[in-house]
Short mmCIF file of C-alpha atoms in Angstrom, two decimals:
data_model
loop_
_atom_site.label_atom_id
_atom_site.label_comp_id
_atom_site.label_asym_id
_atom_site.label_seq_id
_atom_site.Cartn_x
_atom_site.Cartn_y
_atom_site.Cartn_z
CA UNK A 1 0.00 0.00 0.00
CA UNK A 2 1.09 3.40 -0.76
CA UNK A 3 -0.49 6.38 1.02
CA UNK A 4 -0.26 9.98 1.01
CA UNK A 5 -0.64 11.84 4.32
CA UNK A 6 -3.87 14.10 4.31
CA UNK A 7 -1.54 17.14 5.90
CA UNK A 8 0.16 18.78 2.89
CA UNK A 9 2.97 22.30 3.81
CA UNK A 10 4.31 24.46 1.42
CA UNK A 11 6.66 27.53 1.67
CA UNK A 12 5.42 30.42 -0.69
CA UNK A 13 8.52 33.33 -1.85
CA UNK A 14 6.55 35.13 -4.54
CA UNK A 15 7.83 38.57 -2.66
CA UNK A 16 11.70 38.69 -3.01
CA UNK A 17 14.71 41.28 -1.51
CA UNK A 18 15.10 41.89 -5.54
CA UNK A 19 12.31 44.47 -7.10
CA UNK A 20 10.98 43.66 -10.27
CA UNK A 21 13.36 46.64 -12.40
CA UNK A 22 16.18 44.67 -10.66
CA UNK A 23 15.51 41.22 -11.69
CA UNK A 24 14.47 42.57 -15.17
CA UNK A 25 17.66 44.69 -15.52
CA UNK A 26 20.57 43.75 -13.06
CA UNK A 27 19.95 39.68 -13.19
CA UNK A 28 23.08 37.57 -14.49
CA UNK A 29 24.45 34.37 -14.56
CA UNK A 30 26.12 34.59 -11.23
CA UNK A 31 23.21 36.39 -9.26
CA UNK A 32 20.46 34.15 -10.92
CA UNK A 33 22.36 30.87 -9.74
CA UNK A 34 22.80 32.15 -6.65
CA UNK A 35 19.54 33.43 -6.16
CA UNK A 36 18.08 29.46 -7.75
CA UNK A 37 19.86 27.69 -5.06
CA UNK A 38 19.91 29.78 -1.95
CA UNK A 39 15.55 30.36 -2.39
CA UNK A 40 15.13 26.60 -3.14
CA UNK A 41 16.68 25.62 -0.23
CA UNK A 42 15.33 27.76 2.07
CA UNK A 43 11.57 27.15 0.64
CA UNK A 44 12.08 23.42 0.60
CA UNK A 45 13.20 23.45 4.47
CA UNK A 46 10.23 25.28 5.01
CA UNK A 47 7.98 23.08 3.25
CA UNK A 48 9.71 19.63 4.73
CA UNK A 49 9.21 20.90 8.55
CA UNK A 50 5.63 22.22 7.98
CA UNK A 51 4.74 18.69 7.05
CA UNK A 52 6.49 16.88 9.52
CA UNK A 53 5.29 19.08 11.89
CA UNK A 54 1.22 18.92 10.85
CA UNK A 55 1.36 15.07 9.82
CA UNK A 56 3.05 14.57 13.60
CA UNK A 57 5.53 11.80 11.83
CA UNK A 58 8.61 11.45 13.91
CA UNK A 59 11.60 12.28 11.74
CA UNK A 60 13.08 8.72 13.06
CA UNK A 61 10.42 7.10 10.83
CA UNK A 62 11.46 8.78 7.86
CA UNK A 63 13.57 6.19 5.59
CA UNK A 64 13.44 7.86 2.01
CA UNK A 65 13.96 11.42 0.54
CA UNK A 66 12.71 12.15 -2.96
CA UNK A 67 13.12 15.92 -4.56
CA UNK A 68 12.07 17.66 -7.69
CA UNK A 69 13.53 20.95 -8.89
CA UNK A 70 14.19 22.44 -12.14
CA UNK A 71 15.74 25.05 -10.60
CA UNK A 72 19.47 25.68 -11.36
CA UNK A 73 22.24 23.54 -10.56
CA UNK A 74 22.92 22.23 -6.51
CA UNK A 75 25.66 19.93 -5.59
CA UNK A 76 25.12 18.02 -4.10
CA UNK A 77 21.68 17.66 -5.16
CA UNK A 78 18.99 18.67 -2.70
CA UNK A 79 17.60 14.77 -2.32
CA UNK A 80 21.27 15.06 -0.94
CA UNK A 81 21.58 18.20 1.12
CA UNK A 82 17.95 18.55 2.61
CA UNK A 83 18.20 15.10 5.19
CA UNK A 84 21.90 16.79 6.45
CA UNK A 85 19.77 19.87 7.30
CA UNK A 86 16.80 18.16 8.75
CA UNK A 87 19.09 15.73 10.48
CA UNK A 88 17.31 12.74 8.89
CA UNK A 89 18.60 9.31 8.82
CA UNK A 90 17.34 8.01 5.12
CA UNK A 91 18.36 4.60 3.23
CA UNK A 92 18.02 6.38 0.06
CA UNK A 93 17.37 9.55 -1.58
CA UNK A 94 16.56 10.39 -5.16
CA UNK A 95 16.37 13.63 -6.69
CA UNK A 96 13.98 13.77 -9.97
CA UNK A 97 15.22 17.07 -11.83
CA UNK A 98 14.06 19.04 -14.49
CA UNK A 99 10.65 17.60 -15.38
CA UNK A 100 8.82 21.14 -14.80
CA UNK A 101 5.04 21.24 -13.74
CA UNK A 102 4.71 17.49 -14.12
CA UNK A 103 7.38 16.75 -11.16
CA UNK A 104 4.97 16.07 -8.43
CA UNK A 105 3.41 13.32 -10.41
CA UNK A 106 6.95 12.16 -11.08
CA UNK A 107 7.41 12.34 -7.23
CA UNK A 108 4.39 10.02 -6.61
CA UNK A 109 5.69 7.31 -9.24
CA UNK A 110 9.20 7.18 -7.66
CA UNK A 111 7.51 7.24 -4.26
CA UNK A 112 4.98 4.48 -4.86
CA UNK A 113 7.14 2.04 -6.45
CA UNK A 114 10.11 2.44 -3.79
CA UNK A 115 6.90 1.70 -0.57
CA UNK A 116 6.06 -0.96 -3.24
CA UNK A 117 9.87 -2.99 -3.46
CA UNK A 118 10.08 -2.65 0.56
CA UNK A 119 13.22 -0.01 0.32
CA UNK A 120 11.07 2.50 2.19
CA UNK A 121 8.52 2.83 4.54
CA UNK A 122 7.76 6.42 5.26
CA UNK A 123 8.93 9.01 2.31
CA UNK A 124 9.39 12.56 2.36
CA UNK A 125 8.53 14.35 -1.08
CA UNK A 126 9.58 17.76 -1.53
CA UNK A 127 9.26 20.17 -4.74
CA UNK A 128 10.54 23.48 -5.30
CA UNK A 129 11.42 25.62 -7.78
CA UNK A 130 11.94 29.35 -8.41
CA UNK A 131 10.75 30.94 -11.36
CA UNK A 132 11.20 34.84 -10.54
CA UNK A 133 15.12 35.11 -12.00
CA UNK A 134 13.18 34.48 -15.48
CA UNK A 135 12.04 37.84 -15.66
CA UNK A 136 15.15 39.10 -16.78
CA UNK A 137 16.27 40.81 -20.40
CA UNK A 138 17.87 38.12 -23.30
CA UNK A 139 19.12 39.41 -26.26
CA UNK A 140 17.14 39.10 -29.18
CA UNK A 141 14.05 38.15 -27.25
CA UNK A 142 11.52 41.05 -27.23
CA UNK A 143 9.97 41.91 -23.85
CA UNK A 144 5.85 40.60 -25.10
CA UNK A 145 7.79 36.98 -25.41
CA UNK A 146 9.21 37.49 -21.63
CA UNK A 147 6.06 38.84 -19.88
CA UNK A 148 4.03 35.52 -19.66
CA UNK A 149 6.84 34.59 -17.52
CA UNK A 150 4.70 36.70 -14.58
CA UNK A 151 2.78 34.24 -14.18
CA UNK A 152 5.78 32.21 -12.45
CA UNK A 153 6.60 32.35 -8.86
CA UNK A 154 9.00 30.72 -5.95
CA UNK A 155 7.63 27.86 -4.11
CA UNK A 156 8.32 24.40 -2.23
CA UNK A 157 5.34 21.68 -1.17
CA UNK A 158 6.02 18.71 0.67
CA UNK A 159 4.02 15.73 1.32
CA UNK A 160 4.53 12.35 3.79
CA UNK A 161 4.18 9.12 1.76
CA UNK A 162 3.73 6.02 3.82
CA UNK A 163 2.69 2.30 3.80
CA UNK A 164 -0.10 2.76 6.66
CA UNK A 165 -3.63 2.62 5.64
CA UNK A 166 -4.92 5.26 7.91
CA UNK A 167 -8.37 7.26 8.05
CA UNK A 168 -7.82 10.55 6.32
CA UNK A 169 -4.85 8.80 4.15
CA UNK A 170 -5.26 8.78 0.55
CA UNK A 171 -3.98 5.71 -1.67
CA UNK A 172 -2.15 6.56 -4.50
CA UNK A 173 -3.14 4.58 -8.22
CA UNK A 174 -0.17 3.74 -10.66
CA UNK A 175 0.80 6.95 -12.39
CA UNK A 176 0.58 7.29 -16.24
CA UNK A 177 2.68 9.31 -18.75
CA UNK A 178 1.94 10.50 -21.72
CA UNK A 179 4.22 11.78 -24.27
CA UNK A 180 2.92 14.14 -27.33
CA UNK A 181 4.41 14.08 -30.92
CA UNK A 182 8.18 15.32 -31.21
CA UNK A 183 6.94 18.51 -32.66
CA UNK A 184 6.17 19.80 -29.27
CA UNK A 185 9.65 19.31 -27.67
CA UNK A 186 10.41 22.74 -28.07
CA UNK A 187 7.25 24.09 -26.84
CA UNK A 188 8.56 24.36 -23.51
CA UNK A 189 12.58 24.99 -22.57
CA UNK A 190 14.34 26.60 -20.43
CA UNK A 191 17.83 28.02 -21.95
CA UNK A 192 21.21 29.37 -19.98
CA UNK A 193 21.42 33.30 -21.41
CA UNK A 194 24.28 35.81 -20.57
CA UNK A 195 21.72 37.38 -18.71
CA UNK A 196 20.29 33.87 -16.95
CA UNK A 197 17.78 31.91 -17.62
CA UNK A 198 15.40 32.07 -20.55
CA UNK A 199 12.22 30.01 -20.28
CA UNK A 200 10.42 29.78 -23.14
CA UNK A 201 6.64 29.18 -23.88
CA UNK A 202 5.41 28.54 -27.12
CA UNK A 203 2.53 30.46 -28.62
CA UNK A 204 1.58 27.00 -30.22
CA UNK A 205 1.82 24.90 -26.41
CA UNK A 206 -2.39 25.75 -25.92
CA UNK A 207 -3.46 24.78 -29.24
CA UNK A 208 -1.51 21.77 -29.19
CA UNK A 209 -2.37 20.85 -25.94
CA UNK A 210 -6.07 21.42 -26.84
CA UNK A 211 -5.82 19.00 -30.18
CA UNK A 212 -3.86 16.55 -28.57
CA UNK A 213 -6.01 15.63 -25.06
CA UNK A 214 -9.22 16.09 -27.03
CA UNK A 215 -8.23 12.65 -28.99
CA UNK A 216 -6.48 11.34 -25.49
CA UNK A 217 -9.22 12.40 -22.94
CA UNK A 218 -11.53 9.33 -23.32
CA UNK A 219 -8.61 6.99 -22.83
CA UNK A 220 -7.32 9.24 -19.83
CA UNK A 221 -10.72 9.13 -17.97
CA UNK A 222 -11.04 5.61 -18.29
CA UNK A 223 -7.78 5.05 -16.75
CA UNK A 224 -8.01 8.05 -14.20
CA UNK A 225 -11.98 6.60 -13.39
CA UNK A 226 -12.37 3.06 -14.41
CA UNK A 227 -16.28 2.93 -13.66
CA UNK A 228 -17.12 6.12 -15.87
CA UNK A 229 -19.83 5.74 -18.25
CA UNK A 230 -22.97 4.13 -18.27
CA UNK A 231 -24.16 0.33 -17.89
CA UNK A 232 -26.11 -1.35 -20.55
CA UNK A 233 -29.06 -1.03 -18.30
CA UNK A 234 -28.43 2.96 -19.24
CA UNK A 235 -27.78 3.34 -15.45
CA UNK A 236 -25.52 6.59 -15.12
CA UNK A 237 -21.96 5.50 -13.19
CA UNK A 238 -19.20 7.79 -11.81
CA UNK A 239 -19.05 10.94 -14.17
CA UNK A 240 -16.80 13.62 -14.66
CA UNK A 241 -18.38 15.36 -11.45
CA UNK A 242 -17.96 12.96 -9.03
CA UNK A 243 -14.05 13.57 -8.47
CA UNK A 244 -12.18 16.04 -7.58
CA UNK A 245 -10.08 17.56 -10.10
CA UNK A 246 -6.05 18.79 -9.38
CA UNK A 247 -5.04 20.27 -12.55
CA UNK A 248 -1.98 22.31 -13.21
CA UNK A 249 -2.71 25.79 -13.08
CA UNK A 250 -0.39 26.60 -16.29
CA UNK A 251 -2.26 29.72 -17.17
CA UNK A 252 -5.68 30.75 -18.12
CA UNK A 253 -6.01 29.19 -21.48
CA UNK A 254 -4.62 25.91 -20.11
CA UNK A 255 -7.07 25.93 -17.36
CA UNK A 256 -9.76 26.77 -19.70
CA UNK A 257 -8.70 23.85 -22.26
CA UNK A 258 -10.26 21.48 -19.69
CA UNK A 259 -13.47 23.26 -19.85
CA UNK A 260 -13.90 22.38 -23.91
CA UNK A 261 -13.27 18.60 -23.83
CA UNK A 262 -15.51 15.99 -24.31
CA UNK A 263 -16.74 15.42 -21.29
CA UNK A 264 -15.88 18.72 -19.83
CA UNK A 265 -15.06 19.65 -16.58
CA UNK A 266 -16.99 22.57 -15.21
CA UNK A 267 -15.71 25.76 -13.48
CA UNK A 268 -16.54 24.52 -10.16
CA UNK A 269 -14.36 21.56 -10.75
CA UNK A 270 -11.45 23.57 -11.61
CA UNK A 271 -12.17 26.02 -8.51
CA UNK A 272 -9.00 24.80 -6.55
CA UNK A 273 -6.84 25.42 -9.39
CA UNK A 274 -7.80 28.41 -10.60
CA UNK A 275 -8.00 30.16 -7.13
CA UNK A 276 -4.12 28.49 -6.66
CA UNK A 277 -3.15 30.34 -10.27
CA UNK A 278 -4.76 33.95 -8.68
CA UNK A 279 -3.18 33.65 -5.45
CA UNK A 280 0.24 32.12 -5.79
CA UNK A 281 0.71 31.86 -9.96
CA UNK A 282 2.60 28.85 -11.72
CA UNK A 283 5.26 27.43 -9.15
CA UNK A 284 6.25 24.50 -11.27
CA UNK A 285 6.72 21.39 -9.92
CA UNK A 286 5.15 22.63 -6.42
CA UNK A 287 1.89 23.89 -8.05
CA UNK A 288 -0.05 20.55 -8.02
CA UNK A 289 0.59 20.00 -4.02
CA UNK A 290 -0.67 24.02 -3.32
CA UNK A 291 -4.23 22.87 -5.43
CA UNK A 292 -4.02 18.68 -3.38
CA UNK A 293 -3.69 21.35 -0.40
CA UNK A 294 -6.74 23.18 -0.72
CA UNK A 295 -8.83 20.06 -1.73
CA UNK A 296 -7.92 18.07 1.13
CA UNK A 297 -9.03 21.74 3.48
CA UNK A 298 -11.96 21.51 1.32
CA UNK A 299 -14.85 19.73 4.05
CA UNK A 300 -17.25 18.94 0.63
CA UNK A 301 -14.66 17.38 -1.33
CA UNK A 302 -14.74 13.99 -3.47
CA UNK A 303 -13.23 10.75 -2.06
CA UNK A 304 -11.37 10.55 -5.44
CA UNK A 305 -9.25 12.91 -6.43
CA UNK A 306 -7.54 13.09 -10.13
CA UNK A 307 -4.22 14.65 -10.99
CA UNK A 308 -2.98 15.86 -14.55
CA UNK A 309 0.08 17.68 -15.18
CA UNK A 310 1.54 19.30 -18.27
CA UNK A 311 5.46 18.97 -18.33
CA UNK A 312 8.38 20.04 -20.70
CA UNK A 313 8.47 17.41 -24.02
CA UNK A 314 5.26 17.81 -24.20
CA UNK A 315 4.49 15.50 -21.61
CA UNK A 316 0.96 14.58 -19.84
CA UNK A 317 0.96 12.77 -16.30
CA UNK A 318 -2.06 11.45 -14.24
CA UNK A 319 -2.71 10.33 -11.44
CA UNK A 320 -5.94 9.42 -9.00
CA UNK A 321 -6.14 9.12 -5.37
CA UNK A 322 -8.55 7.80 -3.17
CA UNK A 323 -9.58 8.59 0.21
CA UNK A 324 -9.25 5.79 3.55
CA UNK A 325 -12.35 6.75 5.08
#
């Protein structure tokens, strides 16, 4: 069994010591690194004690570390570094890098199949990443292609992954990947400038996205809710409405996508994301644990809860959970 803890933490940075002129003007190789690594550690500390602290696990029954930045270069890697500064004794660690709004999903894969080959017990999941240096100037990129980069901010969630079927506890489902054609592996990248990073986001990435789940969404339901549909009897099973959905909050039009498929989720069913996207903007890899957050505060939500992030590649993961009542 493989269970995630119903007390989620996060650490939210979307106010830095730079103002915006600075990072748009000043930002460089050297500052943005620094900047990267010094944030994501001190987010991700934040985020790992919050959890530990509201799930009440005793750091002695922690066994396994897994990370997920995509957010500049640590060494040693922060699956590495974070147990020295929480003074965890792990049997392994594994850091899952550069896999972008997906990486929780990622992070739930890893963690289910190490709980599943006995190597772990009681698993630690942290994501960060900081977005903010991004908003800088790159040669021979006007500013209307850098501005959609506001959406980004710095931030860390952490969840407790364990093999105890407890009340509250929700039981993770095998993850599922999806990767869209080649001509999409551009549509999201993230470059090294003389100025710092450069992320890059296609004008084509909603358009494609839209055309491409619109021929994948039966298939996805089906695996996300096998009883969906009806019975030959015409009697109405578990629709659309009946989970909870925890979709990336990649913008707007990505949100909105969702809303045009066939079946289509409704506004209220995309509540949790969209209210993550107006308070706290895209935080990568951490974005999916601030919307599982807010569904698990939620007192009316679903005992099933369905996750789908859009990574770098183009990549699609999913993922459902269900509730130990």
């Amino acid at each position: 069994h493989y269970f995630i803890q119903s007390n989620l933490s996060y650490g939210n940075s979307n106010e830095s010591s730079m103002t915006f002129r600075e990072r748009v003007i000043i930002i460089n190789n050297d500052t943005s690194e620094r900047f990267c690594v010094s944030n994501s550690q001190e987010l991700s500390v934040t985020a790992a004690e919050g959890v530990i602290l509201r799930s009440r696990t005793p750091p002695s029954e922690i066994d396994c570390v897994i990370t997920n930045t995509s957010t500049g270069v640590m060494l040693p890697n922060l699956s590495t570094w974070l147990p020295q500064q929480l003074n965890l004794s792990v049997r392994c660690n594994y850091s899952l890098d550069n896999t972008g709004c997906g990486g929780a999903i990622s992070c739930l894969d890893v963690a289910r199949s190490v709980i599943l080959s006995g190597r772990a017990a009681c698993i630690l999941v942290v994501t960060v990443d900081c977005a903010s240096p991004h908003l800088n100037t790159v040669p021979g990129v006007e500013m209307e292609d850098i501005l959609p980069n506001l959406l980004f901010g710095d931030g860390a969630g952490a969840m407790i992954i364990t093999n105890k079927r407890e009340p509250g506890s929700w039981r993770i489902d095998e993850p599922q990947c999806q990767l869209l054609d080649m001509e999409t592996s551009n549509y999201i990248d993230m470059k090294l400038s003389d100025s710092g990073y450069y992320l890059n986001l296609s004008k084509d990435l909603v358009p494609t996205l839209y055309r491409e789940l619109s021929s994948r969404w039966p298939g996805i339901l089906k695996t996300l809710i096998p009883e969906i549909g009806t019975k030959e009897g015409g009697e109405v099973m578990r629709g659309v409405e009946g989970v909870e959905w925890v979709i990336h909050p990649g913008g707007k039009a990505i949100l909105e996508t969702f809303t045009l498929l066939s079946p289509p989720l409704s506004p209220r069913s995309l509540r949790h994301s969209f209210q993550v996207m107006r308070e706290k903007g895209n935080l990568v890899s951490a974005t999916l644990i601030f919307v599982l957050e807010r569904v698990f505060r939620d007192s009316d939500s679903k005992d099933i809860a369905c996750l789908v992030g859009p990574g770098p590649g183009v990549e699609i993961g999913f993922v459902s959970i269900e509730r130990i009542r």
